[in-house]
Amino acid sequence: MTSPVTDFSELNRNRIEEKTMTTNTAHIEDVSYFDGDKAEAFEEKFVGALNAGALCLMASIGHRTGLFDVLDGMAPATSAGIAEASGLNERYVREWLGSMVTSGVIEIDPVAKTYVLPAEHASMLTRAATPNNIAVFAQYIPLLGSVEDDIVECFKNGGGVPYDRFHRFHDVMAEDSGQSVLPALREYILPLIPGIMQRLEDGISVMDLGCGRGRALNMMAGWYPNSTFVGFDLSEDAIAYARADAERAGHRNISFEVRNLQSFDTDAPEAMFDFVTTFDAIHDQPNPRGMLKGIRRAMKEDGVYLAQDINASSHHHGDMDHPIGPLLYTISCMHCMTVSLAQDGEGLGAMWGREQAAEIMDEAGFGHVEVHELSHDIQNAYYVCRA
Ligand SMILES: C[S@@+](CC[C@H](N)C(=O)[O-])C[C@H]1O[C@@H](n2cnc3c(N)ncnc32)[C@H](O)[C@@H]1O
């Protein structure tokens, strides 16, 4: 865990970096110059991208069919043996193995025609490897691909692709936050707010907005029976799922409501909550500024708001070294930004970045904002906001 970047002093550094970059761009102005080595390096990079994209499709299938889990710790086996153990069709399993072997994920004994998933690779690809299961994130590639036609239409005519076109969104999102939020909630995330765990033990009132399937909130409701919890989300399916989970767990201190947060700036209750959370749920709102104003209004004077949201710069050039920049801009364009635009929203996008977050949080009336990064989570920043 790094120390918090308080009062957005980092912004000045970014402004200085921006100035430096504008003085170093002469080389991109001579557009007729052709560098053969540069072309060759780019070709290699792009062919790698074709293979990586294809691997993500197959990794997603390996996750969804349970093939990676079956192979975890399994002795070298033929395609028929693997198909039998997984209850899947051998011809498909064999072709999938071809993709995995040529990608270097699975190893083959060419004489015995047997396959093995090395333990080092299994440690990042199986359900047992949670929270380090990267195959979970591979699912975003086919999920986004499923709306490509709609997105191409939007490029031509504007507008957005609504949530209901993304058939598996809440499945994948719940698995994503199941890795980035749930396992770290008590050990790393809540401790970012000194004293909050004690207050939760004693009994406070908590609200989570854009709660999706409500897994984080249900988890806290189980840990802190003296506190009361409410979760809001637009999705009826996600809320039904969250309620069913709460019922199964026997929680009496939690409720979930289907609610459109578009006009939360005006219809939020006044000074009701001690603790408000949003997990990855600001940037794809239709009215993120209004939602933040509503949160400020709904918070008690000594309340605290914790926002987990994508960690990025607000500038393309500021994300050149982002470890998953291309992935996040793609998810933004083909999901986060477009679902907001589909609700006639602002279309802030996942890569709205720390600088814009500073402005919008300030505009909403949060006078004190700390930004934290946590080492388990390369995707998100954690904002701790107070009046
Ligand atoms: C990226 S997901 C995050 C879900 C959840 N917090 C998690 O971490 O798993 C964003 C959530 O915002 C919800 N959302 C989008 N637009 C909304 C709106 N207008 N009102 C309420 N919720 C909305 C979506 O249904 C979705 O569940």
CSV table of C-alpha atoms and ligand atoms in Angstrom, one decimal:
chain,number,residue,atom,x,y,z
A,1,MET,CA,0.0,0.0,0.0
A,2,THR,CA,1.4,3.4,-0.9
A,3,SER,CA,0.8,6.5,1.1
A,4,PRO,CA,-2.2,8.6,0.0
A,5,VAL,CA,-1.8,11.3,-2.5
A,6,THR,CA,-3.6,14.1,-0.6
A,7,ASP,CA,-5.2,17.2,-2.0
A,8,PHE,CA,-4.3,16.1,-5.5
A,9,SER,CA,-0.8,17.6,-5.3
A,10,GLU,CA,0.0,15.0,-8.0
A,11,LEU,CA,-2.0,17.1,-10.4
A,12,ASN,CA,0.7,19.7,-10.6
A,13,ARG,CA,3.3,17.0,-11.5
A,14,ASN,CA,1.0,15.8,-14.3
A,15,ARG,CA,0.7,19.4,-15.6
A,16,ILE,CA,4.5,19.7,-15.7
A,17,GLU,CA,4.8,16.3,-17.5
A,18,GLU,CA,2.2,17.5,-20.0
A,19,LYS,CA,4.3,20.6,-20.8
A,20,THR,CA,7.5,18.5,-21.2
A,21,MET,CA,5.7,16.2,-23.6
A,22,THR,CA,4.6,19.1,-25.9
A,23,THR,CA,8.2,20.1,-26.4
A,24,ASN,CA,9.2,16.6,-27.4
A,25,THR,CA,6.8,15.9,-30.3
A,26,ALA,CA,8.8,17.2,-33.2
A,27,HIS,CA,9.6,13.7,-34.4
A,28,ILE,CA,5.9,12.9,-35.1
A,29,GLU,CA,5.5,15.9,-37.4
A,30,ASP,CA,7.5,14.6,-40.4
A,31,VAL,CA,4.8,12.1,-41.6
A,32,SER,CA,6.6,11.2,-44.8
A,33,TYR,CA,9.7,9.6,-43.2
A,34,PHE,CA,9.5,5.8,-43.2
A,35,ASP,CA,11.6,3.8,-40.7
A,36,GLY,CA,11.8,0.2,-41.8
A,37,ASP,CA,12.9,-1.1,-38.4
A,38,LYS,CA,10.0,0.7,-36.8
A,39,ALA,CA,7.6,-1.0,-39.3
A,40,GLU,CA,9.1,-4.4,-38.6
A,41,ALA,CA,8.9,-4.0,-34.9
A,42,PHE,CA,5.3,-2.9,-35.2
A,43,GLU,CA,4.4,-5.9,-37.4
A,44,GLU,CA,5.8,-8.2,-34.7
A,45,LYS,CA,3.8,-6.4,-32.1
A,46,PHE,CA,0.6,-6.5,-34.0
A,47,VAL,CA,0.9,-10.2,-34.9
A,48,GLY,CA,1.5,-10.8,-31.2
A,49,ALA,CA,-1.8,-8.9,-30.6
A,50,LEU,CA,-3.7,-11.2,-32.9
A,51,ASN,CA,-2.4,-14.2,-31.0
A,52,ALA,CA,-3.1,-12.6,-27.6
A,53,GLY,CA,-6.7,-11.7,-28.6
A,54,ALA,CA,-7.3,-15.2,-29.8
A,55,LEU,CA,-5.8,-16.6,-26.6
A,56,CYS,CA,-8.2,-14.5,-24.5
A,57,LEU,CA,-11.2,-16.0,-26.3
A,58,MET,CA,-9.9,-19.5,-25.6
A,59,ALA,CA,-8.9,-18.7,-22.0
A,60,SER,CA,-12.5,-17.4,-21.4
A,61,ILE,CA,-13.8,-20.8,-22.7
A,62,GLY,CA,-11.3,-22.6,-20.5
A,63,HIS,CA,-12.6,-20.8,-17.5
A,64,ARG,CA,-16.3,-21.1,-18.3
A,65,THR,CA,-16.1,-24.8,-19.2
A,66,GLY,CA,-14.0,-25.5,-16.1
A,67,LEU,CA,-11.2,-27.0,-18.3
A,68,PHE,CA,-8.5,-25.1,-16.4
A,69,ASP,CA,-9.9,-26.3,-13.1
A,70,VAL,CA,-10.0,-29.9,-14.3
A,71,LEU,CA,-6.4,-29.7,-15.6
A,72,ASP,CA,-5.2,-28.2,-12.3
A,73,GLY,CA,-3.0,-30.9,-10.7
A,74,MET,CA,-4.1,-33.5,-13.3
A,75,ALA,CA,-1.4,-36.0,-14.4
A,76,PRO,CA,-0.5,-35.7,-18.1
A,77,ALA,CA,-3.5,-36.9,-20.1
A,78,THR,CA,-4.7,-37.3,-23.7
A,79,SER,CA,-7.4,-35.1,-25.2
A,80,ALA,CA,-9.8,-38.0,-24.7
A,81,GLY,CA,-8.8,-38.3,-21.0
A,82,ILE,CA,-9.3,-34.5,-20.5
A,83,ALA,CA,-12.6,-34.5,-22.3
A,84,GLU,CA,-13.8,-37.4,-20.2
A,85,ALA,CA,-12.7,-35.8,-16.9
A,86,SER,CA,-14.4,-32.5,-17.8
A,87,GLY,CA,-17.5,-34.0,-19.4
A,88,LEU,CA,-16.9,-32.1,-22.6
A,89,ASN,CA,-16.8,-33.0,-26.3
A,90,GLU,CA,-13.4,-34.4,-27.3
A,91,ARG,CA,-13.1,-32.8,-30.7
A,92,TYR,CA,-13.6,-29.3,-29.2
A,93,VAL,CA,-11.3,-30.0,-26.3
A,94,ARG,CA,-8.6,-31.2,-28.7
A,95,GLU,CA,-8.8,-28.0,-30.8
A,96,TRP,CA,-8.7,-25.9,-27.6
A,97,LEU,CA,-5.6,-27.8,-26.5
A,98,GLY,CA,-4.0,-26.8,-29.8
A,99,SER,CA,-4.6,-23.2,-29.0
A,100,MET,CA,-3.3,-23.6,-25.5
A,101,VAL,CA,-0.2,-25.5,-26.5
A,102,THR,CA,0.8,-23.1,-29.3
A,103,SER,CA,0.2,-20.2,-26.9
A,104,GLY,CA,2.6,-21.8,-24.3
A,105,VAL,CA,-0.2,-22.2,-21.7
A,106,ILE,CA,-0.3,-26.0,-21.7
A,107,GLU,CA,2.6,-28.3,-22.3
A,108,ILE,CA,2.5,-31.4,-24.6
A,109,ASP,CA,4.4,-34.6,-24.7
A,110,PRO,CA,4.5,-35.1,-28.5
A,111,VAL,CA,5.2,-38.9,-28.3
A,112,ALA,CA,2.5,-39.8,-25.8
A,113,LYS,CA,0.2,-37.1,-27.0
A,114,THR,CA,-0.5,-36.1,-23.5
A,115,TYR,CA,-1.1,-32.6,-22.1
A,116,VAL,CA,-0.3,-30.9,-18.8
A,117,LEU,CA,-1.1,-27.6,-17.2
A,118,PRO,CA,2.1,-26.5,-15.3
A,119,ALA,CA,1.4,-25.6,-11.7
A,120,GLU,CA,2.9,-22.1,-12.3
A,121,HIS,CA,0.3,-21.4,-15.0
A,122,ALA,CA,-2.5,-23.0,-13.0
A,123,SER,CA,-1.7,-20.5,-10.2
A,124,MET,CA,-3.1,-17.8,-12.5
A,125,LEU,CA,-5.9,-19.6,-14.3
A,126,THR,CA,-8.1,-21.6,-12.0
A,127,ARG,CA,-10.9,-20.9,-9.5
A,128,ALA,CA,-8.6,-22.3,-6.8
A,129,ALA,CA,-6.2,-19.5,-7.7
A,130,THR,CA,-8.7,-16.7,-6.8
A,131,PRO,CA,-8.0,-13.8,-6.3
A,132,ASN,CA,-5.2,-14.3,-8.9
A,133,ASN,CA,-7.3,-15.9,-11.6
A,134,ILE,CA,-6.5,-13.9,-14.7
A,135,ALA,CA,-8.8,-16.1,-16.8
A,136,VAL,CA,-11.7,-14.2,-15.2
A,137,PHE,CA,-10.6,-11.0,-16.9
A,138,ALA,CA,-10.2,-12.8,-20.3
A,139,GLN,CA,-14.0,-13.0,-20.3
A,140,TYR,CA,-14.2,-9.3,-21.1
A,141,ILE,CA,-12.9,-9.9,-24.6
A,142,PRO,CA,-15.7,-12.1,-25.8
A,143,LEU,CA,-18.2,-10.1,-23.8
A,144,LEU,CA,-17.2,-6.9,-25.6
A,145,GLY,CA,-17.0,-8.8,-29.0
A,146,SER,CA,-20.7,-9.7,-28.5
A,147,VAL,CA,-21.7,-6.1,-29.0
A,148,GLU,CA,-19.3,-5.2,-31.8
A,149,ASP,CA,-22.0,-4.6,-34.4
A,150,ASP,CA,-23.9,-2.3,-32.0
A,151,ILE,CA,-20.7,-0.3,-31.3
A,152,VAL,CA,-19.9,0.1,-35.0
A,153,GLU,CA,-23.4,1.6,-35.4
A,154,CYS,CA,-22.6,4.0,-32.5
A,155,PHE,CA,-19.4,5.1,-34.2
A,156,LYS,CA,-21.4,6.0,-37.2
A,157,ASN,CA,-24.5,7.5,-35.6
A,158,GLY,CA,-23.6,8.2,-31.9
A,159,GLY,CA,-25.7,7.0,-29.1
A,160,GLY,CA,-24.9,4.1,-26.9
A,161,VAL,CA,-25.4,0.3,-26.3
A,162,PRO,CA,-27.7,-0.3,-23.4
A,163,TYR,CA,-26.9,-2.7,-20.5
A,164,ASP,CA,-29.4,-5.3,-21.6
A,165,ARG,CA,-27.3,-6.0,-24.8
A,166,PHE,CA,-24.5,-7.3,-22.6
A,167,HIS,CA,-25.9,-10.7,-21.7
A,168,ARG,CA,-23.1,-11.8,-19.3
A,169,PHE,CA,-22.1,-8.5,-17.9
A,170,HIS,CA,-23.2,-9.1,-14.3
A,171,ASP,CA,-21.7,-12.6,-14.3
A,172,VAL,CA,-18.3,-11.3,-15.3
A,173,MET,CA,-18.5,-8.1,-13.2
A,174,ALA,CA,-19.3,-10.1,-10.0
A,175,GLU,CA,-16.3,-12.4,-10.7
A,176,ASP,CA,-14.1,-9.3,-11.3
A,177,SER,CA,-15.1,-7.6,-8.1
A,178,GLY,CA,-15.0,-11.1,-6.4
A,179,GLN,CA,-11.2,-10.8,-7.0
A,180,SER,CA,-10.5,-7.1,-6.7
A,181,VAL,CA,-12.8,-6.2,-3.8
A,182,LEU,CA,-14.0,-9.2,-1.7
A,183,PRO,CA,-10.7,-10.9,-0.7
A,184,ALA,CA,-9.1,-7.5,0.1
A,185,LEU,CA,-12.1,-5.8,1.8
A,186,ARG,CA,-11.2,-6.4,5.4
A,187,GLU,CA,-7.5,-6.7,5.1
A,188,TYR,CA,-6.7,-3.7,2.9
A,189,ILE,CA,-9.7,-1.7,1.7
A,190,LEU,CA,-11.6,-0.8,4.9
A,191,PRO,CA,-8.3,0.0,6.8
A,192,LEU,CA,-7.8,2.9,4.4
A,193,ILE,CA,-10.4,4.7,6.6
A,194,PRO,CA,-9.0,4.8,10.2
A,195,GLY,CA,-11.7,3.9,12.7
A,196,ILE,CA,-14.3,2.7,10.2
A,197,MET,CA,-14.2,-0.9,11.3
A,198,GLN,CA,-14.8,0.0,14.9
A,199,ARG,CA,-17.7,2.2,13.8
A,200,LEU,CA,-19.1,-0.7,11.7
A,201,GLU,CA,-18.8,-3.0,14.8
A,202,ASP,CA,-20.7,-0.4,16.9
A,203,GLY,CA,-23.5,0.1,14.4
A,204,ILE,CA,-23.7,2.7,11.6
A,205,SER,CA,-25.8,3.1,8.5
A,206,VAL,CA,-24.1,2.3,5.1
A,207,MET,CA,-25.2,2.7,1.5
A,208,ASP,CA,-23.6,1.2,-1.6
A,209,LEU,CA,-24.5,2.7,-5.0
A,210,GLY,CA,-24.3,0.8,-8.3
A,211,CYS,CA,-24.0,-2.2,-6.1
A,212,GLY,CA,-24.5,-4.8,-8.9
A,213,ARG,CA,-25.0,-8.2,-7.3
A,214,GLY,CA,-24.2,-6.7,-3.9
A,215,ARG,CA,-21.4,-9.1,-2.9
A,216,ALA,CA,-19.3,-6.6,-1.0
A,217,LEU,CA,-22.3,-5.2,0.8
A,218,ASN,CA,-23.6,-8.7,1.7
A,219,MET,CA,-20.2,-9.6,3.0
A,220,MET,CA,-20.1,-6.5,5.3
A,221,ALA,CA,-23.6,-7.2,6.5
A,222,GLY,CA,-22.5,-10.6,7.7
A,223,TRP,CA,-19.4,-9.2,9.4
A,224,TYR,CA,-21.2,-6.2,11.1
A,225,PRO,CA,-24.6,-7.3,12.4
A,226,ASN,CA,-25.1,-4.0,14.4
A,227,SER,CA,-24.9,-1.9,11.2
A,228,THR,CA,-27.5,-1.5,8.6
A,229,PHE,CA,-26.8,-1.7,4.8
A,230,VAL,CA,-28.7,-0.6,1.7
A,231,GLY,CA,-27.7,-1.2,-1.9
A,232,PHE,CA,-29.1,0.5,-5.0
A,233,ASP,CA,-28.7,-0.5,-8.6
A,234,LEU,CA,-30.5,-0.1,-11.9
A,235,SER,CA,-30.4,-3.8,-12.8
A,236,GLU,CA,-33.4,-5.8,-11.7
A,237,ASP,CA,-31.5,-9.1,-12.3
A,238,ALA,CA,-28.5,-7.9,-10.2
A,239,ILE,CA,-30.7,-6.8,-7.4
A,240,ALA,CA,-32.7,-10.0,-7.4
A,241,TYR,CA,-29.4,-11.9,-7.2
A,242,ALA,CA,-28.2,-9.7,-4.3
A,243,ARG,CA,-31.5,-10.2,-2.4
A,244,ALA,CA,-31.3,-14.0,-2.9
A,245,ASP,CA,-27.7,-14.0,-1.6
A,246,ALA,CA,-28.8,-12.0,1.5
A,247,GLU,CA,-31.7,-14.3,2.2
A,248,ARG,CA,-29.5,-17.4,1.8
A,249,ALA,CA,-27.1,-15.9,4.3
A,250,GLY,CA,-29.9,-15.0,6.7
A,251,HIS,CA,-28.9,-11.3,6.9
A,252,ARG,CA,-31.6,-9.2,8.6
A,253,ASN,CA,-29.7,-5.9,8.4
A,254,ILE,CA,-29.6,-5.4,4.6
A,255,SER,CA,-31.9,-4.3,1.8
A,256,PHE,CA,-31.4,-3.9,-1.9
A,257,GLU,CA,-33.5,-1.7,-4.2
A,258,VAL,CA,-33.8,-1.3,-7.9
A,259,ARG,CA,-33.2,2.4,-8.3
A,260,ASN,CA,-32.1,4.7,-11.2
A,261,LEU,CA,-29.5,7.1,-9.8
A,262,GLN,CA,-29.7,9.5,-12.7
A,263,SER,CA,-31.4,12.2,-10.6
A,264,PHE,CA,-29.7,11.3,-7.3
A,265,ASP,CA,-28.4,14.9,-6.9
A,266,THR,CA,-32.0,16.0,-6.2
A,267,ASP,CA,-33.7,12.9,-4.8
A,268,ALA,CA,-31.0,11.6,-2.4
A,269,PRO,CA,-32.1,11.5,1.2
A,270,GLU,CA,-30.5,14.2,3.4
A,271,ALA,CA,-27.8,13.4,6.0
A,272,MET,CA,-28.8,9.8,6.5
A,273,PHE,CA,-25.6,7.7,6.0
A,274,ASP,CA,-22.4,7.4,8.0
A,275,PHE,CA,-20.6,5.5,5.3
A,276,VAL,CA,-21.2,5.4,1.6
A,277,THR,CA,-19.4,3.2,-0.9
A,278,THR,CA,-19.2,2.8,-4.7
A,279,PHE,CA,-17.2,0.0,-6.2
A,280,ASP,CA,-16.3,0.6,-9.8
A,281,ALA,CA,-19.6,2.5,-10.2
A,282,ILE,CA,-19.0,6.2,-10.8
A,283,HIS,CA,-17.6,6.3,-14.4
A,284,ASP,CA,-20.4,4.4,-16.1
A,285,GLN,CA,-23.3,6.3,-14.6
A,286,PRO,CA,-25.3,8.5,-16.8
A,287,ASN,CA,-25.0,11.4,-14.3
A,288,PRO,CA,-21.8,10.8,-12.3
A,289,ARG,CA,-21.6,14.4,-11.1
A,290,GLY,CA,-25.2,14.3,-9.9
A,291,MET,CA,-24.6,10.9,-8.2
A,292,LEU,CA,-21.6,12.4,-6.3
A,293,LYS,CA,-23.6,15.4,-5.3
A,294,GLY,CA,-26.3,13.1,-4.0
A,295,ILE,CA,-23.8,11.1,-2.0
A,296,ARG,CA,-22.5,14.3,-0.4
A,297,ARG,CA,-26.0,15.2,0.5
A,298,ALA,CA,-26.9,11.8,1.8
A,299,MET,CA,-23.9,11.7,4.1
A,300,LYS,CA,-24.0,12.8,7.7
A,301,GLU,CA,-21.6,15.7,8.5
A,302,ASP,CA,-18.9,13.3,9.9
A,303,GLY,CA,-19.7,10.7,7.2
A,304,VAL,CA,-17.1,9.2,4.9
A,305,TYR,CA,-17.4,8.1,1.3
A,306,LEU,CA,-15.1,5.4,-0.2
A,307,ALA,CA,-14.9,5.1,-4.0
A,308,GLN,CA,-13.0,2.4,-5.8
A,309,ASP,CA,-12.7,3.4,-9.4
A,310,ILE,CA,-10.3,2.9,-12.3
A,311,ASN,CA,-6.9,4.2,-11.7
A,312,ALA,CA,-5.6,6.2,-14.7
A,313,SER,CA,-4.5,9.6,-15.8
A,314,SER,CA,-7.2,11.8,-17.4
A,315,HIS,CA,-4.9,12.1,-20.5
A,316,HIS,CA,-4.0,9.6,-23.2
A,317,HIS,CA,-0.3,10.5,-23.0
A,318,GLY,CA,-0.4,10.1,-19.2
A,319,ASP,CA,-1.5,6.4,-19.6
A,320,MET,CA,1.4,5.4,-21.9
A,321,ASP,CA,2.9,3.3,-19.2
A,322,HIS,CA,-0.4,2.0,-17.7
A,323,PRO,CA,0.1,-1.8,-17.4
A,324,ILE,CA,-3.4,-2.5,-18.8
A,325,GLY,CA,-4.1,0.8,-20.6
A,326,PRO,CA,-5.3,-0.7,-24.0
A,327,LEU,CA,-7.5,-3.2,-22.1
A,328,LEU,CA,-9.2,-0.5,-20.0
A,329,TYR,CA,-9.7,1.9,-22.9
A,330,THR,CA,-11.3,-0.9,-24.8
A,331,ILE,CA,-13.6,-1.9,-22.0
A,332,SER,CA,-14.5,1.8,-21.6
A,333,CYS,CA,-15.3,2.3,-25.3
A,334,MET,CA,-17.3,-0.9,-25.7
A,335,HIS,CA,-19.0,-0.9,-22.3
A,336,CYS,CA,-18.6,1.8,-19.6
A,337,MET,CA,-18.8,4.8,-21.9
A,338,THR,CA,-21.4,3.4,-24.2
A,339,VAL,CA,-23.8,2.2,-21.4
A,340,SER,CA,-23.7,5.8,-20.0
A,341,LEU,CA,-24.4,7.3,-23.4
A,342,ALA,CA,-27.3,4.8,-23.9
A,343,GLN,CA,-28.9,6.4,-20.9
A,344,ASP,CA,-28.4,9.9,-22.5
A,345,GLY,CA,-25.6,10.3,-20.0
A,346,GLU,CA,-22.3,12.1,-19.9
A,347,GLY,CA,-20.2,9.1,-21.2
A,348,LEU,CA,-17.4,9.8,-18.8
A,349,GLY,CA,-15.7,6.5,-19.5
A,350,ALA,CA,-13.6,4.2,-17.4
A,351,MET,CA,-10.4,6.2,-18.0
A,352,TRP,CA,-11.9,9.5,-16.6
A,353,GLY,CA,-8.8,9.5,-14.5
A,354,ARG,CA,-7.5,11.0,-11.3
A,355,GLU,CA,-7.4,14.6,-12.5
A,356,GLN,CA,-11.1,14.6,-13.5
A,357,ALA,CA,-12.0,12.7,-10.3
A,358,ALA,CA,-10.4,15.6,-8.4
A,359,GLU,CA,-12.5,18.2,-10.2
A,360,ILE,CA,-15.7,16.3,-10.0
A,361,MET,CA,-15.3,15.4,-6.3
A,362,ASP,CA,-14.5,18.9,-5.4
A,363,GLU,CA,-17.5,20.2,-7.4
A,364,ALA,CA,-19.7,17.7,-5.4
A,365,GLY,CA,-18.6,19.3,-2.2
A,366,PHE,CA,-15.9,16.9,-0.9
A,367,GLY,CA,-13.3,19.2,0.6
A,368,HIS,CA,-11.0,16.4,1.7
A,369,VAL,CA,-10.1,13.7,-0.7
A,370,GLU,CA,-7.3,11.1,-0.3
A,371,VAL,CA,-6.2,8.8,-3.2
A,372,HIS,CA,-4.8,5.4,-2.4
A,373,GLU,CA,-3.4,2.6,-4.5
A,374,LEU,CA,-3.3,-0.9,-3.2
A,375,SER,CA,-0.7,-3.4,-4.4
A,376,HIS,CA,-3.2,-6.2,-4.9
A,377,ASP,CA,-5.2,-4.1,-7.4
A,378,ILE,CA,-3.5,-2.7,-10.5
A,379,GLN,CA,-6.8,-1.6,-11.9
A,380,ASN,CA,-8.3,0.7,-9.3
A,381,ALA,CA,-7.6,3.8,-7.2
A,382,TYR,CA,-9.3,4.1,-3.8
A,383,TYR,CA,-10.7,7.6,-3.0
A,384,VAL,CA,-11.5,8.4,0.7
A,385,CYS,CA,-13.7,11.5,0.6
A,386,ARG,CA,-15.0,13.7,3.4
A,387,ALA,CA,-17.0,16.9,3.5
B,1,LIG,C1,-19.2,-1.6,-13.3
B,1,LIG,S1,-20.7,-2.1,-12.5
B,1,LIG,C2,-20.2,-2.3,-10.8
B,1,LIG,C3,-21.0,-3.2,-10.0
B,1,LIG,C4,-20.6,-3.5,-8.5
B,1,LIG,N1,-20.4,-2.3,-7.8
B,1,LIG,C5,-19.4,-4.4,-8.5
B,1,LIG,O1,-18.3,-3.9,-8.2
B,1,LIG,O2,-19.5,-5.6,-8.8
B,1,LIG,C6,-21.6,-0.6,-12.4
B,1,LIG,C7,-23.0,-0.7,-11.9
B,1,LIG,O3,-23.7,0.5,-12.0
B,1,LIG,C8,-25.1,0.2,-12.3
B,1,LIG,N2,-25.7,1.4,-13.0
B,1,LIG,C9,-25.5,1.9,-14.2
B,1,LIG,N3,-26.3,2.9,-14.5
B,1,LIG,C10,-27.1,3.1,-13.4
B,1,LIG,C11,-28.1,4.0,-13.1
B,1,LIG,N4,-28.5,4.9,-13.9
B,1,LIG,N5,-28.7,3.9,-11.9
B,1,LIG,C12,-28.3,2.9,-11.0
B,1,LIG,N6,-27.3,2.0,-11.2
B,1,LIG,C13,-26.7,2.1,-12.4
B,1,LIG,C14,-25.0,-1.0,-13.2
B,1,LIG,O4,-26.2,-1.7,-13.3
B,1,LIG,C15,-23.8,-1.8,-12.6
B,1,LIG,O5,-24.3,-2.8,-11.7
